Coordinates of C-alpha atoms and ligand atoms in Angstrom, one line a residue:
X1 CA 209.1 41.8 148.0
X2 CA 209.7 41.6 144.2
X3 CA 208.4 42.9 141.8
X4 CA 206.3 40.3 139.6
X5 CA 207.3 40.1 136.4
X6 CA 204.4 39.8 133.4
X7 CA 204.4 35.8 132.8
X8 CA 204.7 35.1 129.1
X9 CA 200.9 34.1 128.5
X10 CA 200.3 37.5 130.3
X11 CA 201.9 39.4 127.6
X12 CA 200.7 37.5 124.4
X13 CA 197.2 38.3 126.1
X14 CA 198.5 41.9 126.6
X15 CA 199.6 42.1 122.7
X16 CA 196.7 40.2 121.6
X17 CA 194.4 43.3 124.1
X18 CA 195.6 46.0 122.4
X19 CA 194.3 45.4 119.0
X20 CA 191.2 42.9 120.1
X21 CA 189.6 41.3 116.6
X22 CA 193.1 41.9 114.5
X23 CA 195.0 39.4 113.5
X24 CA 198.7 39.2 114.4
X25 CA 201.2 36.4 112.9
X26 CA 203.0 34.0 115.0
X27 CA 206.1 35.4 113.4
X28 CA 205.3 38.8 114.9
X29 CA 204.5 37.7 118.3
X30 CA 207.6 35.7 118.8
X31 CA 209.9 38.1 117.8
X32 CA 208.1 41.2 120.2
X33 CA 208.5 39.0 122.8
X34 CA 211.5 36.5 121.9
X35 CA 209.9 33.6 122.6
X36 CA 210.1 30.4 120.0
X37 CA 207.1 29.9 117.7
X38 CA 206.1 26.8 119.4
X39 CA 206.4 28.4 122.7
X40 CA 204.2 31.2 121.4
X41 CA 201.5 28.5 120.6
X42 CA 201.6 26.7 123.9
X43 CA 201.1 29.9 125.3
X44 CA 197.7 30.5 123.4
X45 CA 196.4 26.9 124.3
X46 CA 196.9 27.6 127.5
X47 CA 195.0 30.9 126.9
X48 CA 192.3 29.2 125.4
X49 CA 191.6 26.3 128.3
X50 CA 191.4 29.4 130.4
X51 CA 188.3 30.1 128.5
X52 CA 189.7 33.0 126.6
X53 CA 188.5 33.2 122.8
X54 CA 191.3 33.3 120.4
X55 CA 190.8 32.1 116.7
X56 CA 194.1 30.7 115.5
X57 CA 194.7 30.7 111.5
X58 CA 198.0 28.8 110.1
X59 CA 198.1 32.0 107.3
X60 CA 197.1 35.2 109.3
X61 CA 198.1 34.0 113.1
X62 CA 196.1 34.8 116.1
X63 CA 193.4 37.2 116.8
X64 CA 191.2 37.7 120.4
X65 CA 187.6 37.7 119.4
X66 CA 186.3 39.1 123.0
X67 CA 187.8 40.9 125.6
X68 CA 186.3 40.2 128.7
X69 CA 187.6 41.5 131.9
X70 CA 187.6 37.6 133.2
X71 CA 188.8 37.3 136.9
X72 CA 190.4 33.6 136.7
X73 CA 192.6 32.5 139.3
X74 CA 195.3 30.7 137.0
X75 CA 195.8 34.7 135.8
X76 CA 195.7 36.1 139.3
X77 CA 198.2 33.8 140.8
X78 CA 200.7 33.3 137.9
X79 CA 203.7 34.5 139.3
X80 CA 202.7 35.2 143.1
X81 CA 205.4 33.7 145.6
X82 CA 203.4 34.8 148.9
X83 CA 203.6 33.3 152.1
X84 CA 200.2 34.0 153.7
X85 CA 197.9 35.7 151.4
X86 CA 196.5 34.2 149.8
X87 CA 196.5 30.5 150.9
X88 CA 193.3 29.8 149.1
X89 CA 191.6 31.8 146.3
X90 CA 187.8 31.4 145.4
X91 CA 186.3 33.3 142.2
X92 CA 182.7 33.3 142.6
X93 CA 180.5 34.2 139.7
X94 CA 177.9 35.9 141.7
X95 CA 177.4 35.7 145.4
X96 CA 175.2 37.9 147.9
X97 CA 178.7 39.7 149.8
X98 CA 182.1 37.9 149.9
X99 CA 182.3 39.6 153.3
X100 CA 178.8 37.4 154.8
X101 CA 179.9 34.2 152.9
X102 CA 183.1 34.5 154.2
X103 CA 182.4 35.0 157.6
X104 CA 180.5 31.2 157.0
X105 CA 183.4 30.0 155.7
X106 CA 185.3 31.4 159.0
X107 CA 182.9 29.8 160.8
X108 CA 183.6 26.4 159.9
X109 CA 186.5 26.9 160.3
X110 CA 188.8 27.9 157.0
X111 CA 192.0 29.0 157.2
X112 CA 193.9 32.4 157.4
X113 CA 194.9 33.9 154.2
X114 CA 191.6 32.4 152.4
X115 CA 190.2 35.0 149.9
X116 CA 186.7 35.3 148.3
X117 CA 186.3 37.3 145.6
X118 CA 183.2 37.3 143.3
X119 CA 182.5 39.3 140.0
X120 CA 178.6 40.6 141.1
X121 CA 177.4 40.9 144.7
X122 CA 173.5 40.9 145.0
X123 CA 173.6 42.3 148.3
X124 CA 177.0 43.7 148.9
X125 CA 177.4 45.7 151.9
X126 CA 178.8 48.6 153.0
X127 CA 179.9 50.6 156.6
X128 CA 176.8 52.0 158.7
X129 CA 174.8 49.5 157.4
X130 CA 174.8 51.2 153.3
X131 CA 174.8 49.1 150.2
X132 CA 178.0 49.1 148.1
X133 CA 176.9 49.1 144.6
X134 CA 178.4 45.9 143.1
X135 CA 177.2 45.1 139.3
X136 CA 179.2 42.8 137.6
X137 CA 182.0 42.7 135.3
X138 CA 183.7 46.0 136.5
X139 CA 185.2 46.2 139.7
X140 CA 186.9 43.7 142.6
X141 CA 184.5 42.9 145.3
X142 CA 187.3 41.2 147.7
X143 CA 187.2 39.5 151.3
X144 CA 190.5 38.3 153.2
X145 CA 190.2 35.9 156.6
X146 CA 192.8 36.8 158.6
X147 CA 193.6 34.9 162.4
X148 CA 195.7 37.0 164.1
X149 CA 196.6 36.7 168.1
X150 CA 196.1 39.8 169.1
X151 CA 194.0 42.2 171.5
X152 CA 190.6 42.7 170.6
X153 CA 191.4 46.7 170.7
X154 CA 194.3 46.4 168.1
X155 CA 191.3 44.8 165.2
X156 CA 191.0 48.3 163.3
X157 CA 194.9 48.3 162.9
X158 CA 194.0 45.9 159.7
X159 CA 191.7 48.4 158.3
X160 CA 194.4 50.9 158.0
X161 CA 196.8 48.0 156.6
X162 CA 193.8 47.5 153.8
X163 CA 194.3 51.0 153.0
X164 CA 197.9 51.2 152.5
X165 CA 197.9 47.9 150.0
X166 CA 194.6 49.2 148.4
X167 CA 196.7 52.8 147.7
X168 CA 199.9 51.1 146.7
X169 CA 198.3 49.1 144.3
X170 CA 196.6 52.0 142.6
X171 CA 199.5 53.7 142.0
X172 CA 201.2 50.3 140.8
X173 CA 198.8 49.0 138.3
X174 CA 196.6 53.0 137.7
X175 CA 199.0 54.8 138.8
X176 CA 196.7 56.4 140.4
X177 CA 197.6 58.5 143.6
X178 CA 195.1 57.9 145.7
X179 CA 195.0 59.1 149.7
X180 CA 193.5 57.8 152.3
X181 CA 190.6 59.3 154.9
X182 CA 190.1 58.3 158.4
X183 CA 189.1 55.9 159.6
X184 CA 188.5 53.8 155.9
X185 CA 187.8 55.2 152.8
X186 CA 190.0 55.9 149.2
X187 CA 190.2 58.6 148.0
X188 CA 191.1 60.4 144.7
X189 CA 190.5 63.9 144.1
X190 CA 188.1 63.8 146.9
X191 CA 185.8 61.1 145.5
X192 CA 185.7 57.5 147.1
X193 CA 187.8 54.9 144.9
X194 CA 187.6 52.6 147.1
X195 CA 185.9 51.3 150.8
X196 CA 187.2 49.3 153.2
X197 CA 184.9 46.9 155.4
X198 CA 187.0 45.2 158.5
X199 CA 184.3 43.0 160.2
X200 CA 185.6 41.2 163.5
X201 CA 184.7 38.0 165.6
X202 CA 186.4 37.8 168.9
X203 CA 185.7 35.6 172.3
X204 CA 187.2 37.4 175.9
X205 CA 189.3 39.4 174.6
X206 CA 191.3 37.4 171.7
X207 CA 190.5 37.9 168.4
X208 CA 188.8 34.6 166.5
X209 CA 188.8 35.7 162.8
X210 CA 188.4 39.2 161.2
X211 CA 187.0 39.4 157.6
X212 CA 188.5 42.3 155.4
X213 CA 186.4 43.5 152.9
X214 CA 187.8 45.6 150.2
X215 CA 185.6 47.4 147.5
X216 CA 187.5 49.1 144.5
X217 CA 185.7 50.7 141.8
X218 CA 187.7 49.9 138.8
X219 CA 186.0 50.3 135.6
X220 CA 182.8 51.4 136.3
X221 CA 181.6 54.1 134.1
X222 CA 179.7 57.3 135.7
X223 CA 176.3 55.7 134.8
X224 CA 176.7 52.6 137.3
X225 CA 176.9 54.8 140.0
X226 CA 173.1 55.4 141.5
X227 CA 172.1 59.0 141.9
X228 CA 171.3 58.8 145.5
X229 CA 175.0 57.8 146.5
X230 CA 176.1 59.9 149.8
X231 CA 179.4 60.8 148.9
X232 CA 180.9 61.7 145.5
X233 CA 182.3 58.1 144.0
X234 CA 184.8 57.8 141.1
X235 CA 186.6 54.8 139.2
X236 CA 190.0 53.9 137.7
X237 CA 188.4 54.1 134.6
X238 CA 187.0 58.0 135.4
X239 CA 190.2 59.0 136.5
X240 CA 192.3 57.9 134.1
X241 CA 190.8 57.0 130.7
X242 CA 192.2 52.8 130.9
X243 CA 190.6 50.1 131.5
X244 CA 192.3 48.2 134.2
X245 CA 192.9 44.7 134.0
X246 CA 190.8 43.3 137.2
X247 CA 193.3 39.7 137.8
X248 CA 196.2 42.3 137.7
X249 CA 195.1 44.4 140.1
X250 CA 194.1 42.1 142.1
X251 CA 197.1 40.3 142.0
X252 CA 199.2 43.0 142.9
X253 CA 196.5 43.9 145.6
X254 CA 197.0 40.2 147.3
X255 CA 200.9 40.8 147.5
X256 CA 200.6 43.8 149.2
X257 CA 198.4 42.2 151.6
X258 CA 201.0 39.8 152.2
X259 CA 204.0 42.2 152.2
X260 CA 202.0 44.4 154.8
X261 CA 200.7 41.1 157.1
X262 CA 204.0 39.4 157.3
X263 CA 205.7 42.6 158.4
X264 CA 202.8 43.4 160.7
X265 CA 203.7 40.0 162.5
X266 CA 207.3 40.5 162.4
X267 CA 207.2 44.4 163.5
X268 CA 203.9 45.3 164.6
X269 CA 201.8 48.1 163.9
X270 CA 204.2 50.9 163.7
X271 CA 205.7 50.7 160.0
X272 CA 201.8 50.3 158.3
X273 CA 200.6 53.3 160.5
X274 CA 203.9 55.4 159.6
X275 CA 202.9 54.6 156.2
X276 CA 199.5 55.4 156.2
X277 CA 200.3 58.4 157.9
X278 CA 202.2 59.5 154.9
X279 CA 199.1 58.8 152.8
X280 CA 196.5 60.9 155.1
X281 CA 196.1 64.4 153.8
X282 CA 195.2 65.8 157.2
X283 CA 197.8 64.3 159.4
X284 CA 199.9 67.6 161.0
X285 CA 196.9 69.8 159.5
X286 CA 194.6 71.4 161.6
X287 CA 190.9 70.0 161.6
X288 CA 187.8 70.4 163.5
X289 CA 185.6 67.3 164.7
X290 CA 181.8 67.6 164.1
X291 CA 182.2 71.4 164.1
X292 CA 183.8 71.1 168.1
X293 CA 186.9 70.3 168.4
X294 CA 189.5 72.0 166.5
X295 CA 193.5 70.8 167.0
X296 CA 196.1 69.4 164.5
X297 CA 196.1 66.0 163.7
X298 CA 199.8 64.4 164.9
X299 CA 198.9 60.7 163.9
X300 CA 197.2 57.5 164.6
X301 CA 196.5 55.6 167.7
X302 CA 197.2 52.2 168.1
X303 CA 193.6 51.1 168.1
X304 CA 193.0 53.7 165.3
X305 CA 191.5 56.5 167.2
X306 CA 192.9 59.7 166.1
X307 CA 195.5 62.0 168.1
X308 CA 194.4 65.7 167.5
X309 CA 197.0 68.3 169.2
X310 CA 193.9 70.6 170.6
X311 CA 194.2 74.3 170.1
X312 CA 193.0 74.5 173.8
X313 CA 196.1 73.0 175.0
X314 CA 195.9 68.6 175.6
X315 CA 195.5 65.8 173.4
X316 CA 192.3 64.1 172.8
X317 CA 191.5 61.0 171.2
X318 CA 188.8 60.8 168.2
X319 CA 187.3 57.5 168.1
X320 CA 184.2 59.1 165.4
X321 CA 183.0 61.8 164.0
X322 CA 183.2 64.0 160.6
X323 CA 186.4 65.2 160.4
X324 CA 187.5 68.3 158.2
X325 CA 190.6 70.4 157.3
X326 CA 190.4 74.1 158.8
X327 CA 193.6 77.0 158.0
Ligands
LIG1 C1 182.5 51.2 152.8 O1 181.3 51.5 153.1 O2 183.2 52.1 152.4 C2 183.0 49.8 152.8 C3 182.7 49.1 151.5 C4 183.2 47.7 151.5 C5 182.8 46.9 150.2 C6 183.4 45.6 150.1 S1 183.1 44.8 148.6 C7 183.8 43.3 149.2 C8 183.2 43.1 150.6 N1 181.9 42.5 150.6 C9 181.0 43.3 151.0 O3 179.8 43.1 151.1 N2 181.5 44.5 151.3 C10 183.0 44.5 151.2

């Protein structure tokens, strides 16, 4: 897949971002980014029916009077050239979870590659029945119907396809270098970036529809974070100082979805799960399960359990359980 070039309304928005409330001439913006002067102005109507505040003067030029992390979907899909993902793309204001209302939508019967993604979930939810804190403005909140004809036993496989786009597109658009921690959660430095939410529907053994849910904390400052959260949580925005650009990201995010999907259909499992295992700390490290079992890690399974080399001698298969690094 290529790389997506910035479109032209992308960068005048990007120039405009970088000094928000000063006032840049026409003259300037054209020659940074060679376009015509009538070109340049096109471009900033077309900004503006997006909803996007820019006062225009015919003396001082153009200047951005707010900068608000909008997602719009004009933004997120300028440029993409995918072939499954997404095939429809709803922006919701403010929804309960993407992953519930998208399961409705599954239900009656909407097609793979349709994506929900909302600004502020009310009631968004997390693994083992947790909230995932989900205030608005900040961060994607993200669900992905996906139809694929396979076993019911191969469904985790997309969480650990999740995980590789989620990481790629951290380092693409933060660069970030995130890692990944069995069986679904993002790492950086140890705290959780990012949580992965693979909810399946399946009828004798064939799989109906699986919802991915995909939760990335992206600019969410240290004081959104509710002091009775399990696990130590982190942002984009705590790790590296920048604001990230939430329709850029996700952008990015939705063609890795689509690079990963298509090549799970035309190769199967083995080149996401080579990948992954690339991306999990642990994998040829010795561990001990729930304080018991103690082995090194060779790899994944094909349903997701994971192969640990035991120390006893014999392979076993994890399926669950608190895994940790031992020496
Ligand atoms: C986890 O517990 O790590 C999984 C978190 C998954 C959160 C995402 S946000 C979008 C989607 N909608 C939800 O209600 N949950 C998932």
């Amino acid at each position: 897949m290529t790389q997506p070039l910035m479109s032209s309304r992308e960068r005048i928005l990007d120039l405009l971002r970088r000094d928000p409330g000063v006032w840049m001439s026409g003259e300037l913006i054209s020659r940074e980014l060679q376009m015509s002067r009538a070109a340049v102005w096109k471009q900033i109507n077309a900004l503006r029916a997006l909803g996007i505040s820019i006062e225009a003067q015919h003396a001082r030029g153009y200047r951005l009077l707010d900068t608000p992390d909008l997602l719009l979907s004009a933004e997120v899909l300028d440029g993409v050239d995918t072939r499954i993902i997404p095939r429809s793309l709803e922006l919701l204001p403010s929804t309960d979870s993407t992953n519930l209302q998208l399961r409705k939508k599954a239900e009656a019967g909407a097609e793979e590659g349709t994506v929900l993604v909302a600004d502020q979930q009310l009631a968004g939810r997390g693994r083992l029945g947790r909230p995932w804190v989900s205030p608005p403005g900040v961060n994607l909140y993200c669900s992905l119907l996906l139809r694929p004809h396979i076993p019911v036993q191969q469904a985790p496989q997309f969480t650990f396809l999740s995980a590789v786009a989620v990481v790629d597109t951290l380092k693409a658009i933060c660069d970030i270098n995130a890692q990944v921690k069995w069986p679904n959660d993002i790492l950086v430095g140890g705290a959780k970036i990012a949580g992965l939410l693979n909810e399946m529907n399946a009828e004798t053994e064939q799989i109906n529809y699986i919802v991915l849910g995909i939760g990335v904390n992206l600019n969410m400052t240290a004081d959104l974070f509710p002091n009775e959260l399990k696990y130590p949580a982190t942002s984009a925005l705590i790790e590296t100082g920048h604001r990230v650009p939430r329709s850029r990201f996700l952008r990015k995010l939705l063609q890795q979805l689509d690079f990963y999907y298509c090549e799970f259909l035309e190769q199967g499992f083995a080149p996401i799960r080579q990948r992954w295992e690339q991306m999990c700390p642990i994998v040829n490290h010795r561990v001990q399960v729930d304080g018991r079992l103690t082995g090194t890690v060779v790899g994944l399974e094909p349903d997701g359990a994971l192969r640990l080399q035991l120390d006893s001698g014999g392979v076993e298969r994890v399926i669950a359980g608190d895994v940790r690094m031992v020496n």
